[in-house]
């Protein structure tokens, strides 16, 4: 499931939030949720989960990299997260000689742990409700446009002001984040500490960590060992520091206890993590818009691109390694978009939405409050106005920006202005800079033929969806100079552009000229794309201007309505720390069929297909399976558990999140959601949404028995 | 389930017969002797052996018969009302359908007896009596009146049946047809006196959107939501005896009919099925199974794969081709998948290992018994298979390429006759053969044939066949290609498809304007067709006596296996005679993490509904009934409406339409399919994967009453609440 979005569908699906549905703010737990959680099976006091002034489970849950969650599982800073969260790092360390993606990686001692440049781990030290402070500030602020209430830049300033006023200690590793919630009806400040010396400790081969790959992504039943291990390093004082070989493993203030007791149906479970984004307060028109623009383009454009990429990847292992991560991230939301649209239709989400908004509008009429109706009308008209522009924008985004790696060419503004100035010093400096940027660019796109094939396909795809008269300006050139043959245009880019190949580039660097820059195909193309985006943005500008204000009012209405009904509330996900709770539960994907709440290693053997890379089973794993050499990690009946599902409310960003039992012990790592969560028919199966988790017993089995890394097991606190 | 026929056959067949409770297609006439009635009682049966089958009186057997040519039907009212599957009645429903009265699409409900539609050609057959004639046959062999091989054969057994019939008290009864058949590979023989009724009328059939709901997609699949039933009625003359259709005929007063239980079912409930399973081959040796895999499945997989590749490409390129070839493609891919699945299942389930273990055990047994026949029989079978395998392999290649793959050709016998007539200047014969030729042309170039697509298929298959079959074993056209076309297949195929008389209307017209002997002698397609038939004949000559020899050996082997297993009883391979299988209502787990319930409900119909997909349309009225939960007394206690259920019974094609009976012998369902997982198996072979798919009788009655407004039919029945 990886990052983001999925939620849109969930969310939209069920506003009639049951007690176990919601991405709760930790600060609201005591007041809103603790009683229900205890009733469902939480055995520890809520302040052991989150305590504003003390150490709690929260202090072992970290933001991993940019978009995942990780949990600290040893006193020496060992972090458990998903394989797909560590994927970028594993890839970064991989080469044809050391193919850690294919073979896995296990540091057999601390010296072998590999530093990961650019990777960070972030602790949330404090969470403060600063709504009234921000509102005070906003009142004082003379904002001519009245848009500061959502402006990150403005809120950053307010955060600094607040920290100063409240004497919050700021170190170089401290990060303040003040975010708007509920569309700007509430504000929270997060005080964070960022660690930047993170090292790779262990990763299973992709045939375990990504078993099932694209075919099984979003699917249940699942047998994926989707985990990897990293470690936080700090300076000798235990403070965050940039990489140094003198750094030592962080002595953490809190780490999780691991339970090998396993899970049973209906066991209570909760999950903490950083869900990315969702849109549970959309009106029905916005849902439709989403289906017809973003999801539509994701589905069709990505499908086309992936087909080309896959063909190339199957031909050459080096190409496969280079594009593996790009392909995976594309396929991830390609499938999501398809599933979401299917689900939105079959779940009759639009009907549900309409019923709900009607309820709020009725409430407004009853109270004599016209603001809801006005907000609703505004949003509708905004959506209607921006339809075509948004459709075009998504086509550009998917086909020409995300789709074309070779268009990430270096900026040429500096060299252009230098040449124009005829100032030799400036020219020299600009050439130096361009040379560096060019090196980086050519390193990033080593496979010209793949880029060319993708480029041709993407231009055709784009032209297929956008009528001739609306296309970006480069198509006029393609029409006039290339007789409408976009393939020939792509060929011309690679043949003649200064970024088309290394020789052309070197030649240009030797003798830079304005004339060359002005007529360069790739540069013209890039400008045309930028211009196209700008045009769509301008077309939407007016419509969007009033959206935020209307949305804020609408969300306020929803909050009021729920609170009026004594229903607990939670804001849309925004990559801040949340908690969701529920139960381990099987489900019925269709009449007559039941999906178990757990899977076993037997399932991996059933799916094994040596001819399909997605379902290859490593020989050693098979040996262990056949010998039933499961150590102390097997279930009572002797089978080896792999994954299980819980009915908690997760989304992308929750990837890697710890799954706790009622005692607050770690029982698994969340990594995906199920397809039926999107496609089930809500009228008949109200409860088919599940989060898929790697059973911690499988994780330990792989570390211990498969990798033979028992030194890692020794670091852990394990209860049986 | 017509498909199920061949499929299950072989597979089930391969399953090792360690006679578990669920396995076995038991002979009614051996029930007492084999003590199977005790096993059935242990499983939950509350009836006595005589209630099921009574040689001297009326029993459940008398409410079960053969419906048409290949299905089972059961009597559910004292007025001769028959319940069977929709797919069994399909031919009859289609026969009565026209654009004005499209009963396939809209369903058919006779609101009174005079609206019931006579269906010429449709018969219903009761088993009047079963006699053991083993001793008679053995005596004839001993007296050297016949050879052992002849004893299995149709000619001898038909003659014997007629002789015995002529001497029996049934001789003068109407509608009696005698049939003698070998069992246990010729170790036993039974004579069946059948009573055939030939005035059978169509009474009720749901629309295909109920009776065939799920179509091809759901075929073999569970969970299933198909209302696969139809109803007919037997009419008889004034004396209640079989008679051809007459307006004077009246509904048959049946001596036995099945009471219907709507009390519902629970997991583990006893369930038994009586019916007419078609064919199984459960007593094969390792070598025979390998032969099936290598000489039959493997070449089929390869050749069909190539042909389907060509078809797929052509179908993707043109909608017209897609529609023309849809059914041909599906037909090809059905058994292509089947062959792949079967070979996979044999390996996955270690069928060869289990069979090898059985052979080893048998060798021990033979040695202990010091029985020379038993000691050598498997080796002898292996020897015959070794001899026959190359021929069978070539037969498969030949028939897959030239009979199942390439469609074009010319009826060379007609051409020969025409040539003869031309030589003799026999004008009437010339005219007659030309007329036939014209008809044949239309049947080749029919609406679903595209000469260009077929040309591509031929270009792909001719060289493939050459790679698979040694040069000296190929049809004569390969010489022509070698000599006259320098081995250039494309050139030959183009000539075949462009210049042959039957290539185009133009060529044919030209030929017919002035038919000559020379033109026929030079015709490529005539030579092509002759060559493929010649090769087929050559192969069947090579096979020669091998099948007969194999049959004798099987007789020995099966007798030995039966002895070895004693006291555990054995059952003979299915041969479309009446059998009984008993088991339980039971769910199953098809794979890790997935459980299938033992029943489905109408909820699933709404889930699967898709107005844009013909296979998953739901009739408006049914939808209304489902949404309003207007289920009458047929719903389950929780208010849901059941549709289908699973049982562990051992069935195969031919069992379609069979009654599923509870412990009291009351009707609870109607069998109509088998499940997919029983074929593609688990890592370790698991008999628990095999299930029989049945229609819940409550759904039948619900559709009949609520959708068909046929309350009057329900009034005829005996309903146990």
Short mmCIF file of N, CA and C in Angstrom, two decimals, chain A residues 202-289:
data_model
loop_
_atom_site.label_atom_id
_atom_site.label_comp_id
_atom_site.label_asym_id
_atom_site.label_seq_id
_atom_site.Cartn_x
_atom_site.Cartn_y
_atom_site.Cartn_z
N UNK A 202 19.29 -4.96 8.30
CA UNK A 202 18.86 -6.23 7.73
C UNK A 202 17.69 -6.05 6.78
N UNK A 203 17.69 -6.85 5.72
CA UNK A 203 16.56 -6.83 4.78
C UNK A 203 16.48 -8.20 4.14
N UNK A 204 15.30 -8.81 4.13
CA UNK A 204 15.18 -10.10 3.45
C UNK A 204 15.26 -9.90 1.95
N UNK A 205 15.51 -10.96 1.18
CA UNK A 205 15.46 -10.83 -0.28
C UNK A 205 14.05 -10.40 -0.70
N UNK A 206 13.95 -9.77 -1.87
CA UNK A 206 12.62 -9.33 -2.35
C UNK A 206 11.66 -10.51 -2.48
N UNK A 207 12.22 -11.71 -2.70
CA UNK A 207 11.35 -12.88 -2.83
C UNK A 207 10.68 -13.22 -1.50
N UNK A 208 11.11 -12.58 -0.42
CA UNK A 208 10.37 -12.68 0.85
C UNK A 208 9.69 -11.34 1.15
N UNK A 209 10.49 -10.26 1.08
CA UNK A 209 10.00 -8.94 1.50
C UNK A 209 8.98 -8.35 0.54
N UNK A 210 8.99 -8.83 -0.70
CA UNK A 210 8.08 -8.29 -1.69
C UNK A 210 7.36 -9.46 -2.37
N UNK A 211 7.31 -10.60 -1.68
CA UNK A 211 6.69 -11.81 -2.25
C UNK A 211 5.26 -11.49 -2.71
N UNK A 212 4.97 -11.85 -3.95
CA UNK A 212 3.64 -11.53 -4.48
C UNK A 212 3.62 -10.24 -5.28
N UNK A 213 4.60 -9.38 -4.98
CA UNK A 213 4.83 -8.13 -5.73
C UNK A 213 3.53 -7.43 -6.16
N UNK A 214 3.48 -7.05 -7.42
CA UNK A 214 2.33 -6.27 -7.89
C UNK A 214 1.04 -7.08 -7.89
N UNK A 215 1.15 -8.37 -8.20
CA UNK A 215 -0.06 -9.19 -8.24
C UNK A 215 -0.76 -9.20 -6.89
N UNK A 216 0.03 -9.30 -5.82
CA UNK A 216 -0.56 -9.41 -4.49
C UNK A 216 -0.73 -8.08 -3.78
N UNK A 217 -0.14 -7.03 -4.34
CA UNK A 217 -0.26 -5.72 -3.69
C UNK A 217 -1.74 -5.39 -3.51
N UNK A 218 -2.11 -4.91 -2.35
CA UNK A 218 -3.52 -4.59 -1.97
C UNK A 218 -4.37 -5.83 -1.80
N UNK A 219 -3.76 -7.01 -1.87
CA UNK A 219 -4.56 -8.22 -1.85
C UNK A 219 -4.46 -8.97 -0.52
N UNK A 220 -5.47 -9.65 -0.16
CA UNK A 220 -5.48 -10.61 0.92
C UNK A 220 -6.15 -11.84 0.38
N UNK A 221 -5.75 -13.06 0.70
CA UNK A 221 -4.67 -13.46 1.61
C UNK A 221 -3.27 -13.20 1.03
N UNK A 222 -2.36 -12.92 1.91
CA UNK A 222 -1.04 -12.43 1.57
C UNK A 222 0.02 -13.18 2.35
N UNK A 223 1.18 -13.39 1.73
CA UNK A 223 2.28 -14.08 2.44
C UNK A 223 3.58 -13.32 2.24
N UNK A 224 3.55 -12.02 2.50
CA UNK A 224 4.71 -11.17 2.26
C UNK A 224 5.43 -10.86 3.57
N UNK A 225 6.75 -11.12 3.58
CA UNK A 225 7.55 -10.78 4.77
C UNK A 225 8.07 -9.36 4.63
N UNK A 226 7.12 -8.41 4.63
CA UNK A 226 7.43 -7.02 4.27
C UNK A 226 8.07 -6.27 5.44
N UNK A 227 9.33 -6.59 5.73
CA UNK A 227 10.00 -5.87 6.82
C UNK A 227 11.46 -5.61 6.48
N UNK A 228 12.06 -4.63 7.14
CA UNK A 228 13.50 -4.41 7.07
C UNK A 228 13.92 -3.75 8.38
N UNK A 229 15.21 -3.79 8.64
CA UNK A 229 15.72 -3.31 9.93
C UNK A 229 16.78 -2.24 9.73
N UNK A 230 16.71 -1.20 10.55
CA UNK A 230 17.69 -0.11 10.51
C UNK A 230 18.10 0.21 11.94
N UNK A 231 19.10 1.07 12.08
CA UNK A 231 19.49 1.45 13.43
C UNK A 231 19.82 2.94 13.48
N UNK A 232 19.39 3.56 14.58
CA UNK A 232 19.69 4.98 14.79
C UNK A 232 21.06 5.10 15.47
N UNK A 233 21.89 5.94 14.91
CA UNK A 233 23.17 6.24 15.54
C UNK A 233 23.17 7.69 16.02
N UNK A 234 23.92 7.94 17.11
CA UNK A 234 23.99 9.30 17.67
C UNK A 234 25.43 9.59 18.07
N UNK A 235 25.68 10.83 18.41
CA UNK A 235 27.06 11.15 18.82
C UNK A 235 27.32 10.61 20.23
N UNK A 236 28.50 10.88 20.73
CA UNK A 236 28.86 10.21 21.98
C UNK A 236 27.99 10.66 23.14
N UNK A 237 27.35 11.84 22.99
CA UNK A 237 26.43 12.28 24.04
C UNK A 237 25.00 11.79 23.81
N UNK A 238 24.83 10.97 22.80
CA UNK A 238 23.49 10.48 22.50
C UNK A 238 22.64 11.51 21.79
N UNK A 239 23.29 12.52 21.22
CA UNK A 239 22.53 13.56 20.51
C UNK A 239 22.54 13.27 19.00
N UNK A 240 21.50 13.76 18.32
CA UNK A 240 21.48 13.58 16.87
C UNK A 240 22.72 14.19 16.23
N UNK A 241 23.23 13.53 15.21
CA UNK A 241 24.41 14.05 14.53
C UNK A 241 24.46 13.49 13.13
N UNK A 242 25.15 14.22 12.25
CA UNK A 242 25.35 13.70 10.89
C UNK A 242 26.25 12.46 10.99
N UNK A 243 26.30 11.66 9.91
CA UNK A 243 27.07 10.42 9.96
C UNK A 243 28.51 10.67 10.35
N UNK A 244 28.97 9.85 11.24
CA UNK A 244 30.40 9.80 11.55
C UNK A 244 30.68 8.40 12.02
N UNK A 245 31.87 7.91 11.68
CA UNK A 245 32.13 6.53 12.10
C UNK A 245 32.30 6.43 13.60
N UNK A 246 32.46 7.58 14.25
CA UNK A 246 32.58 7.56 15.71
C UNK A 246 31.22 7.50 16.40
N UNK A 247 30.16 7.74 15.63
CA UNK A 247 28.83 7.67 16.24
C UNK A 247 28.57 6.26 16.78
N UNK A 248 27.68 6.20 17.77
CA UNK A 248 27.35 4.90 18.36
C UNK A 248 25.84 4.72 18.36
N UNK A 249 25.39 3.47 18.48
CA UNK A 249 23.95 3.23 18.49
C UNK A 249 23.26 4.05 19.58
N UNK A 250 22.11 4.61 19.25
CA UNK A 250 21.39 5.45 20.20
C UNK A 250 20.85 4.61 21.35
N UNK A 251 21.12 5.08 22.57
CA UNK A 251 20.48 4.45 23.75
C UNK A 251 19.10 5.09 23.87
N UNK A 252 18.08 4.35 23.53
CA UNK A 252 16.75 4.96 23.43
C UNK A 252 16.08 5.02 24.79
N UNK A 253 15.14 5.98 24.91
CA UNK A 253 14.43 6.07 26.19
C UNK A 253 13.29 5.06 26.27
N UNK A 254 12.85 4.57 25.10
CA UNK A 254 11.75 3.61 25.10
C UNK A 254 11.92 2.65 23.93
N UNK A 255 11.75 1.37 24.17
CA UNK A 255 11.66 0.43 23.06
C UNK A 255 10.55 -0.57 23.35
N UNK A 256 10.07 -1.23 22.31
CA UNK A 256 8.89 -2.07 22.45
C UNK A 256 9.23 -3.48 22.89
N UNK A 257 8.31 -4.07 23.64
CA UNK A 257 8.41 -5.47 24.00
C UNK A 257 7.68 -6.28 22.94
N UNK A 258 8.27 -7.39 22.55
CA UNK A 258 7.69 -8.22 21.49
C UNK A 258 7.01 -9.43 22.09
N UNK A 259 5.79 -9.71 21.63
CA UNK A 259 5.07 -10.88 22.12
C UNK A 259 5.05 -11.98 21.07
N UNK A 260 5.36 -13.20 21.48
CA UNK A 260 5.27 -14.34 20.56
C UNK A 260 3.97 -15.11 20.77
N UNK A 261 3.07 -14.52 21.56
CA UNK A 261 1.84 -15.25 21.90
C UNK A 261 0.92 -15.40 20.70
N UNK A 262 1.11 -14.55 19.68
CA UNK A 262 0.28 -14.69 18.47
C UNK A 262 -1.08 -14.05 18.61
N UNK A 263 -1.87 -14.18 17.57
CA UNK A 263 -3.18 -13.53 17.55
C UNK A 263 -4.29 -14.55 17.38
N UNK A 264 -5.44 -14.21 17.94
CA UNK A 264 -6.64 -15.02 17.76
C UNK A 264 -7.71 -14.11 17.19
N UNK A 265 -8.68 -14.72 16.57
CA UNK A 265 -9.80 -13.95 16.06
C UNK A 265 -10.40 -13.12 17.19
N UNK A 266 -10.73 -11.86 16.86
CA UNK A 266 -11.37 -10.93 17.79
C UNK A 266 -10.46 -10.36 18.87
N UNK A 267 -9.16 -10.68 18.80
CA UNK A 267 -8.23 -10.04 19.72
C UNK A 267 -8.22 -8.53 19.48
N UNK A 268 -8.14 -7.78 20.57
CA UNK A 268 -8.00 -6.33 20.44
C UNK A 268 -6.60 -5.99 19.90
N UNK A 269 -6.52 -4.96 19.07
CA UNK A 269 -5.23 -4.53 18.54
C UNK A 269 -5.28 -3.04 18.27
N UNK A 270 -4.16 -2.38 18.44
CA UNK A 270 -4.11 -0.98 18.02
C UNK A 270 -2.82 -0.69 17.29
N UNK A 271 -2.87 0.37 16.51
CA UNK A 271 -1.78 0.70 15.60
C UNK A 271 -1.44 2.17 15.78
N UNK A 272 -0.15 2.49 15.86
CA UNK A 272 0.25 3.89 15.90
C UNK A 272 1.12 4.19 14.68
N UNK A 273 0.93 5.35 14.11
CA UNK A 273 1.74 5.67 12.94
C UNK A 273 1.38 7.01 12.34
N UNK A 274 1.90 7.22 11.14
CA UNK A 274 1.78 8.53 10.49
C UNK A 274 0.98 8.44 9.20
N UNK A 275 -0.32 8.22 9.29
CA UNK A 275 -1.12 8.13 8.06
C UNK A 275 -0.95 9.39 7.22
N UNK A 276 -0.80 9.19 5.91
CA UNK A 276 -0.42 10.29 5.02
C UNK A 276 -1.51 11.31 4.76
N UNK A 277 -2.46 10.96 3.94
CA UNK A 277 -3.50 11.93 3.62
C UNK A 277 -4.81 11.21 3.37
N UNK A 278 -5.87 11.84 3.68
CA UNK A 278 -7.16 11.37 3.22
C UNK A 278 -8.13 12.54 3.14
N UNK A 279 -9.29 12.25 2.61
CA UNK A 279 -10.25 13.32 2.31
C UNK A 279 -11.64 12.87 2.73
N UNK A 280 -11.82 12.77 4.02
CA UNK A 280 -13.10 12.22 4.48
C UNK A 280 -14.18 13.28 4.57
N UNK A 281 -13.83 14.49 4.29
CA UNK A 281 -14.85 15.53 4.38
C UNK A 281 -15.20 16.10 3.01
N UNK A 282 -14.95 15.28 1.98
CA UNK A 282 -15.33 15.71 0.62
C UNK A 282 -16.84 15.64 0.43
N UNK A 283 -17.35 16.46 -0.47
CA UNK A 283 -18.75 16.28 -0.87
C UNK A 283 -18.80 15.35 -2.09
N UNK A 284 -19.98 14.91 -2.47
CA UNK A 284 -20.09 13.89 -3.53
C UNK A 284 -19.48 14.36 -4.85
N UNK A 285 -19.61 15.65 -5.15
CA UNK A 285 -19.05 16.14 -6.41
C UNK A 285 -17.53 15.99 -6.44
N UNK A 286 -16.92 16.17 -5.30
CA UNK A 286 -15.46 16.03 -5.26
C UNK A 286 -15.04 14.58 -5.46
N UNK A 287 -15.86 13.66 -4.96
CA UNK A 287 -15.56 12.25 -5.15
C UNK A 287 -15.62 11.91 -6.64
N UNK A 288 -16.66 12.40 -7.29
CA UNK A 288 -16.79 12.15 -8.73
C UNK A 288 -15.61 12.73 -9.50
N UNK A 289 -15.24 13.93 -9.12
CA UNK A 289 -14.12 14.60 -9.76
C UNK A 289 -12.86 13.76 -9.63
#
